[in-house]
Tab-separated table of C-alpha atoms and ligand atoms in Angstrom:
chain	number	residue	atom	x	y	z
A	1	MET	CA	17.176	-5.545	8.122
A	2	ARG	CA	14.132	-7.823	8.514
A	3	LEU	CA	11.073	-6.989	6.535
A	4	VAL	CA	7.560	-9.054	6.344
A	5	HIS	CA	5.939	-8.960	3.021
A	6	ILE	CA	2.114	-9.666	2.693
A	7	SER	CA	-0.206	-8.879	0.057
A	8	ASP	CA	-3.829	-9.499	-1.138
A	9	LEU	CA	-5.592	-9.662	2.363
A	10	HIS	CA	-9.044	-9.188	0.488
A	11	PHE	CA	-11.088	-8.403	3.708
A	12	GLY	CA	-14.650	-9.226	2.609
A	13	ALA	CA	-13.338	-12.609	1.223
A	14	VAL	CA	-11.218	-13.778	4.058
A	15	ASP	CA	-10.753	-17.258	5.334
A	16	PRO	CA	-11.973	-16.381	9.025
A	17	VAL	CA	-9.393	-18.439	10.721
A	18	LEU	CA	-6.509	-16.639	9.135
A	19	PRO	CA	-6.192	-13.042	10.172
A	20	GLU	CA	-5.515	-13.931	13.841
A	21	GLN	CA	-3.070	-16.788	12.913
A	22	LEU	CA	-1.266	-14.389	10.461
A	23	ARG	CA	-1.017	-11.797	13.172
A	24	ALA	CA	0.635	-14.310	15.630
A	25	ALA	CA	2.960	-15.474	12.846
A	26	ILE	CA	4.185	-11.835	12.027
A	27	LEU	CA	4.770	-10.884	15.612
A	28	LYS	CA	6.886	-13.932	15.928
A	29	VAL	CA	9.094	-12.795	13.127
A	30	GLU	CA	10.010	-9.505	15.012
A	31	ALA	CA	10.442	-7.430	11.546
A	32	ASP	CA	11.807	-4.006	11.304
A	33	VAL	CA	8.789	-3.061	8.944
A	34	LEU	CA	5.857	-4.736	7.420
A	35	VAL	CA	5.030	-4.230	3.800
A	36	VAL	CA	1.653	-4.565	2.258
A	37	SER	CA	1.446	-4.676	-1.430
A	38	GLY	CA	-2.225	-3.962	-2.142
A	39	ASP	CA	-5.754	-5.494	-2.377
A	40	LEU	CA	-6.885	-5.067	1.387
A	41	THR	CA	-10.295	-5.302	0.301
A	42	GLN	CA	-12.515	-7.531	-2.153
A	43	HIS	CA	-14.929	-4.878	-3.241
A	44	GLY	CA	-13.312	-1.515	-1.893
A	45	LEU	CA	-16.403	-1.233	0.647
A	46	SER	CA	-16.124	0.909	3.594
A	47	ARG	CA	-16.599	-2.010	6.172
A	48	GLU	CA	-13.859	-4.005	4.389
A	49	PHE	CA	-11.460	-1.239	4.600
A	50	GLN	CA	-12.261	-0.770	8.455
A	51	GLU	CA	-11.745	-4.548	8.992
A	52	ALA	CA	-8.341	-4.237	7.081
A	53	LYS	CA	-7.504	-1.234	9.061
A	54	ARG	CA	-8.274	-2.770	12.375
A	55	PHE	CA	-6.154	-5.775	11.596
A	56	LEU	CA	-3.020	-3.590	10.425
A	57	ASP	CA	-3.466	-1.736	13.694
A	58	SER	CA	-3.460	-4.828	15.684
A	59	LEU	CA	0.249	-5.094	14.506
A	60	PRO	CA	2.734	-2.933	16.354
A	61	LEU	CA	5.370	-2.277	13.852
A	62	PRO	CA	6.022	0.363	11.071
A	63	GLN	CA	4.015	-0.260	7.871
A	64	LEU	CA	4.192	0.695	4.389
A	65	VAL	CA	1.081	0.055	2.454
A	66	VAL	CA	-0.024	0.523	-1.062
A	67	PRO	CA	-3.433	0.068	-2.770
A	68	GLY	CA	-4.428	-2.715	-5.318
A	69	ASN	CA	-7.174	-3.021	-8.060
A	70	HIS	CA	-9.538	-4.388	-5.611
A	71	ASP	CA	-9.251	-1.124	-3.462
A	72	VAL	CA	-11.312	1.113	-6.021
A	73	PRO	CA	-15.232	1.107	-5.997
A	74	ARG	CA	-16.120	-1.745	-8.182
A	75	TRP	CA	-17.684	-1.266	-11.601
A	76	TRP	CA	-21.324	-1.517	-10.589
A	77	VAL	CA	-20.837	1.863	-8.512
A	78	VAL	CA	-19.202	3.266	-11.685
A	79	TRP	CA	-20.064	7.033	-10.600
A	80	GLU	CA	-18.195	6.628	-7.184
A	81	ARG	CA	-15.287	4.737	-9.101
A	82	PHE	CA	-14.788	7.586	-11.612
A	83	ARG	CA	-15.311	10.316	-9.447
A	84	ARG	CA	-13.750	9.573	-6.125
A	85	PRO	CA	-11.823	6.340	-6.714
A	86	TRP	CA	-9.622	6.567	-3.575
A	87	SER	CA	-11.628	8.559	-1.138
A	88	ARG	CA	-12.439	5.400	0.970
A	89	PHE	CA	-8.958	4.078	1.075
A	90	ARG	CA	-7.449	7.772	1.850
A	91	ARG	CA	-10.132	8.213	4.459
A	92	LEU	CA	-10.214	4.785	6.093
A	93	VAL	CA	-6.663	3.372	5.538
A	94	GLN	CA	-4.106	6.319	4.996
A	95	ALA	CA	-4.144	9.537	3.136
A	96	ASP	CA	-0.912	8.829	1.077
A	97	LEU	CA	-1.232	6.410	-1.685
A	98	GLU	CA	2.500	6.180	-2.366
A	99	PRO	CA	4.264	6.221	1.008
A	100	VAL	CA	8.016	6.152	1.338
A	101	TRP	CA	9.800	4.453	4.423
A	102	THR	CA	13.494	4.969	5.265
A	103	GLN	CA	15.770	3.673	7.990
A	104	PRO	CA	19.732	3.248	8.186
A	105	GLY	CA	20.574	0.926	5.180
A	106	LEU	CA	16.817	0.790	3.886
A	107	PHE	CA	14.864	2.820	1.377
A	108	ILE	CA	11.296	1.830	0.391
A	109	VAL	CA	9.195	3.475	-2.115
A	110	GLY	CA	5.406	2.682	-2.486
A	111	THR	CA	3.528	2.978	-5.792
A	112	ASN	CA	0.009	2.831	-6.975
A	113	SER	CA	-0.410	0.667	-10.017
A	114	ALA	CA	-4.172	0.319	-9.797
A	115	ARG	CA	-6.249	2.113	-12.384
A	116	VAL	CA	-10.007	3.101	-12.405
A	117	ALA	CA	-10.503	2.009	-15.999
A	118	GLY	CA	-8.715	1.198	-19.286
A	119	TRP	CA	-9.310	0.811	-22.865
A	120	HIS	CA	-9.867	-2.788	-22.559
A	121	PRO	CA	-12.678	-4.768	-20.595
A	122	ASP	CA	-10.278	-5.912	-17.858
A	123	TRP	CA	-9.913	-3.156	-15.394
A	124	SER	CA	-7.894	-5.124	-12.977
A	125	ARG	CA	-4.952	-4.539	-15.171
A	126	GLY	CA	-2.359	-2.003	-13.806
A	127	ARG	CA	0.397	0.225	-14.769
A	128	LEU	CA	2.381	3.374	-13.664
A	129	SER	CA	1.994	6.821	-15.120
A	130	HIS	CA	5.131	8.502	-16.665
A	131	HIS	CA	4.779	10.990	-13.793
A	132	GLN	CA	4.840	8.014	-11.158
A	133	MET	CA	7.905	6.526	-12.912
A	134	ALA	CA	9.574	9.849	-12.932
A	135	ARG	CA	9.094	10.296	-9.116
A	136	LEU	CA	10.453	6.723	-8.687
A	137	VAL	CA	13.625	7.628	-10.442
A	138	LYS	CA	14.026	11.050	-8.700
A	139	LEU	CA	13.348	9.311	-5.343
A	140	GLY	CA	15.947	6.486	-6.115
A	141	MET	CA	18.654	9.133	-6.581
A	142	THR	CA	17.948	10.648	-3.136
A	143	ALA	CA	18.460	7.288	-1.445
A	144	GLU	CA	21.714	6.813	0.637
A	145	THR	CA	24.152	4.850	-1.652
A	146	SER	CA	24.586	1.829	0.577
A	147	ALA	CA	20.907	1.354	1.284
A	148	LEU	CA	18.932	-1.459	-0.078
A	149	ARG	CA	16.340	0.240	-2.394
A	150	VAL	CA	13.135	-1.511	-2.341
A	151	LEU	CA	9.883	-0.829	-4.748
A	152	VAL	CA	6.394	-1.883	-3.766
A	153	VAL	CA	4.021	-2.144	-6.404
A	154	HIS	CA	0.862	-4.319	-6.611
A	155	HIS	CA	1.053	-5.580	-10.188
A	156	PRO	CA	4.183	-7.706	-10.886
A	157	PRO	CA	6.586	-7.103	-13.617
A	158	ALA	CA	7.343	-10.648	-14.444
A	159	ALA	CA	5.263	-13.974	-14.624
A	160	PRO	CA	5.634	-16.730	-11.968
A	161	PRO	CA	7.245	-19.906	-13.023
A	162	GLN	CA	4.101	-21.747	-12.353
A	163	GLY	CA	2.508	-20.100	-15.430
A	164	ARG	CA	0.880	-16.736	-15.894
A	165	ARG	CA	-2.757	-16.294	-15.588
A	166	ARG	CA	-3.207	-12.520	-15.626
A	167	HIS	CA	-1.629	-9.309	-17.147
A	168	LEU	CA	1.649	-8.008	-16.015
A	169	ILE	CA	2.051	-4.401	-15.039
A	170	GLY	CA	1.688	-2.257	-18.237
A	171	ARG	CA	4.218	-0.133	-19.873
A	172	GLN	CA	6.777	-2.868	-19.355
A	173	ARG	CA	9.814	-1.126	-21.226
A	174	GLU	CA	9.354	2.072	-19.548
A	175	PHE	CA	8.745	0.362	-16.112
A	176	SER	CA	12.041	-1.615	-16.413
A	177	GLN	CA	13.920	1.502	-17.512
A	178	ALA	CA	12.593	3.471	-14.401
A	179	VAL	CA	13.565	0.514	-11.827
A	180	ASN	CA	16.832	0.495	-13.556
A	181	LEU	CA	17.556	4.093	-13.265
A	182	ALA	CA	16.074	4.314	-9.733
A	183	GLY	CA	18.726	1.758	-8.764
A	184	VAL	CA	16.128	-0.616	-7.309
A	185	ASP	CA	17.512	-3.783	-5.633
A	186	LEU	CA	14.078	-5.464	-4.731
A	187	VAL	CA	10.699	-5.291	-6.069
A	188	LEU	CA	7.797	-6.339	-4.005
A	189	ALA	CA	4.404	-7.289	-5.584
A	190	GLY	CA	1.155	-9.547	-5.181
A	191	HIS	CA	-1.868	-9.513	-7.428
A	192	PHE	CA	-1.371	-13.096	-8.847
A	193	HIS	CA	-1.936	-14.872	-5.514
A	194	VAL	CA	1.163	-16.897	-6.219
A	195	SER	CA	4.593	-17.179	-4.237
A	196	TYR	CA	7.531	-16.820	-6.463
A	197	VAL	CA	10.855	-15.052	-6.257
A	198	GLN	CA	13.482	-14.694	-9.142
A	199	ALA	CA	16.174	-12.329	-10.544
A	200	LEU	CA	14.534	-9.658	-12.734
A	201	PRO	CA	16.503	-8.456	-15.850
A	202	LEU	CA	16.200	-4.637	-16.260
A	203	SER	CA	16.934	-2.717	-19.608
A	204	GLY	CA	16.652	0.574	-20.663
A	205	GLY	CA	19.136	2.246	-18.684
A	206	SER	CA	22.875	3.199	-19.874
A	207	GLN	CA	23.553	-0.231	-18.513
A	208	ALA	CA	21.494	-3.637	-18.104
A	209	ARG	CA	21.023	-4.524	-14.527
A	210	ASP	CA	19.158	-7.094	-12.597
A	211	CYS	CA	17.115	-6.804	-9.419
A	212	VAL	CA	15.130	-9.355	-7.297
A	213	LEU	CA	11.439	-9.754	-7.733
A	214	SER	CA	9.465	-11.185	-4.541
A	215	SER	CA	5.781	-11.848	-5.302
A	216	VAL	CA	3.629	-13.322	-2.601
A	217	SER	CA	0.401	-15.365	-2.428
A	218	THR	CA	-2.762	-13.941	-0.632
A	219	ALA	CA	-2.189	-13.611	3.078
A	220	THR	CA	-5.860	-14.300	4.337
A	221	SER	CA	-8.179	-14.626	1.382
A	222	HIS	CA	-9.875	-17.895	0.467
A	223	ARG	CA	-9.142	-16.811	-3.303
A	224	ARG	CA	-6.376	-19.252	-3.478
A	225	LYS	CA	-5.000	-19.685	-6.991
A	226	GLY	CA	-3.970	-23.458	-6.060
A	227	GLU	CA	-1.489	-22.294	-3.467
A	228	PRO	CA	-1.591	-22.017	0.283
A	229	ASN	CA	-2.104	-18.541	1.958
A	230	GLY	CA	1.295	-17.069	2.792
A	231	PHE	CA	3.648	-14.399	3.234
A	232	HIS	CA	7.424	-13.502	2.674
A	233	VAL	CA	10.105	-12.839	5.192
A	234	ILE	CA	13.114	-10.836	3.602
A	235	GLU	CA	16.459	-10.322	5.343
A	236	GLY	CA	19.602	-8.790	4.150
A	237	ASP	CA	21.298	-5.713	2.863
A	238	ALA	CA	22.654	-4.245	-0.227
A	239	GLN	CA	24.980	-7.203	-0.801
A	240	THR	CA	22.920	-10.166	0.123
A	241	LEU	CA	19.131	-11.076	0.429
A	242	THR	CA	17.224	-13.928	1.702
A	243	VAL	CA	13.796	-14.535	0.975
A	244	GLN	CA	11.900	-17.029	3.195
A	245	ALA	CA	8.285	-18.053	2.108
A	246	TRP	CA	5.819	-19.011	4.864
A	247	GLY	CA	2.665	-20.883	4.129
A	248	TRP	CA	-0.530	-21.963	5.844
A	249	ASP	CA	-0.483	-25.738	6.421
A	250	GLY	CA	-3.937	-26.024	7.782
A	251	ALA	CA	-3.107	-25.524	11.305
A	252	ASP	CA	-0.036	-22.901	11.428
A	253	PHE	CA	1.970	-20.632	9.303
A	254	VAL	CA	5.219	-22.360	8.748
A	255	PRO	CA	8.575	-21.763	6.893
A	256	GLY	CA	8.903	-23.365	3.471
A	257	ARG	CA	10.949	-22.630	0.532
A	258	GLN	CA	13.914	-20.189	0.709
A	259	TRP	CA	15.862	-18.164	-1.856
A	260	ARG	CA	19.281	-16.455	-1.522
A	261	PHE	CA	20.722	-13.778	-3.784
A	262	HIS	CA	23.857	-11.844	-3.834
A	263	SER	CA	24.905	-8.544	-5.733
A	264	ASP	CA	28.197	-7.803	-7.644
A	265	VAL	CA	30.672	-5.364	-6.240
A	266	GLU	CA	29.399	-2.625	-8.526
A	267	ARG	CA	25.697	-3.692	-7.669
A	268	ARG	CA	24.635	-4.012	-11.014
A	269	HIS	CA	23.430	-7.485	-10.810
A	270	TRP	CA	21.665	-9.724	-8.395
A	271	GLN	CA	21.892	-13.466	-8.778
A	272	GLU	CA	20.579	-16.460	-7.009
A	273	SER	CA	23.225	-18.058	-4.954
A	274	GLN	CA	23.856	-21.624	-5.368
B	301	FE2	FE1	-5.565	-9.935	-5.247
B	302	FE2	FE1	-4.840	-7.516	-7.386
């Protein structure tokens, strides 16, 4: 299988050169499926969702999309934010906030980690509810045993080696346990606008496990955090995974750093290959 992972498009704060270049680069890759891990828009405005949707519709391949913290009405439209937080996303992008995609050998579960508010001033923070985590575990159990199991979530569960600037996904212990029990091999995230790939230790199940975390930089936004715009291309199966980072060099999206991982026979641990 070959998958393209993009995130944090942020229509409304887009570098105008990039969407068309990104589109051409994605088509060149000839992937089976495109995963979008949230923050389609900058302010959750209707016209931003429409632009994002037009862009996604111009890509003729199966897609799995989840929302991010920017995809709810911003705090200055507080009434709508609390009353109908997901109405624009549902109406203008897709009705399902947590889609599932399967094909032989591949099982992808989308989750919505964005929250309307919290008991803290930073409403960009995200987490999954206990109900969402229970759903993840239940879905994981329905996956075909030999399939690569992928979780898509906007907020990352581990910090980049470049240093953490924002909060990780909340309820870390419960999240780790749910990912472990669901048998997830690969977590796809965004939010930090930083490209990094690493083994992710999972605790909380009957046995400790590891999976792989792939987090991407912003695909099209000018809100770069010291990194070029980019995306990841992921190839492999339940035994081996290759993640290829593509980055914008000012003229084109070009392949850059690559990571390789392999799982053990019992598929409890994923390790970076030397
Ligand atoms: Fe973002
Ligand atoms: Fe975000």
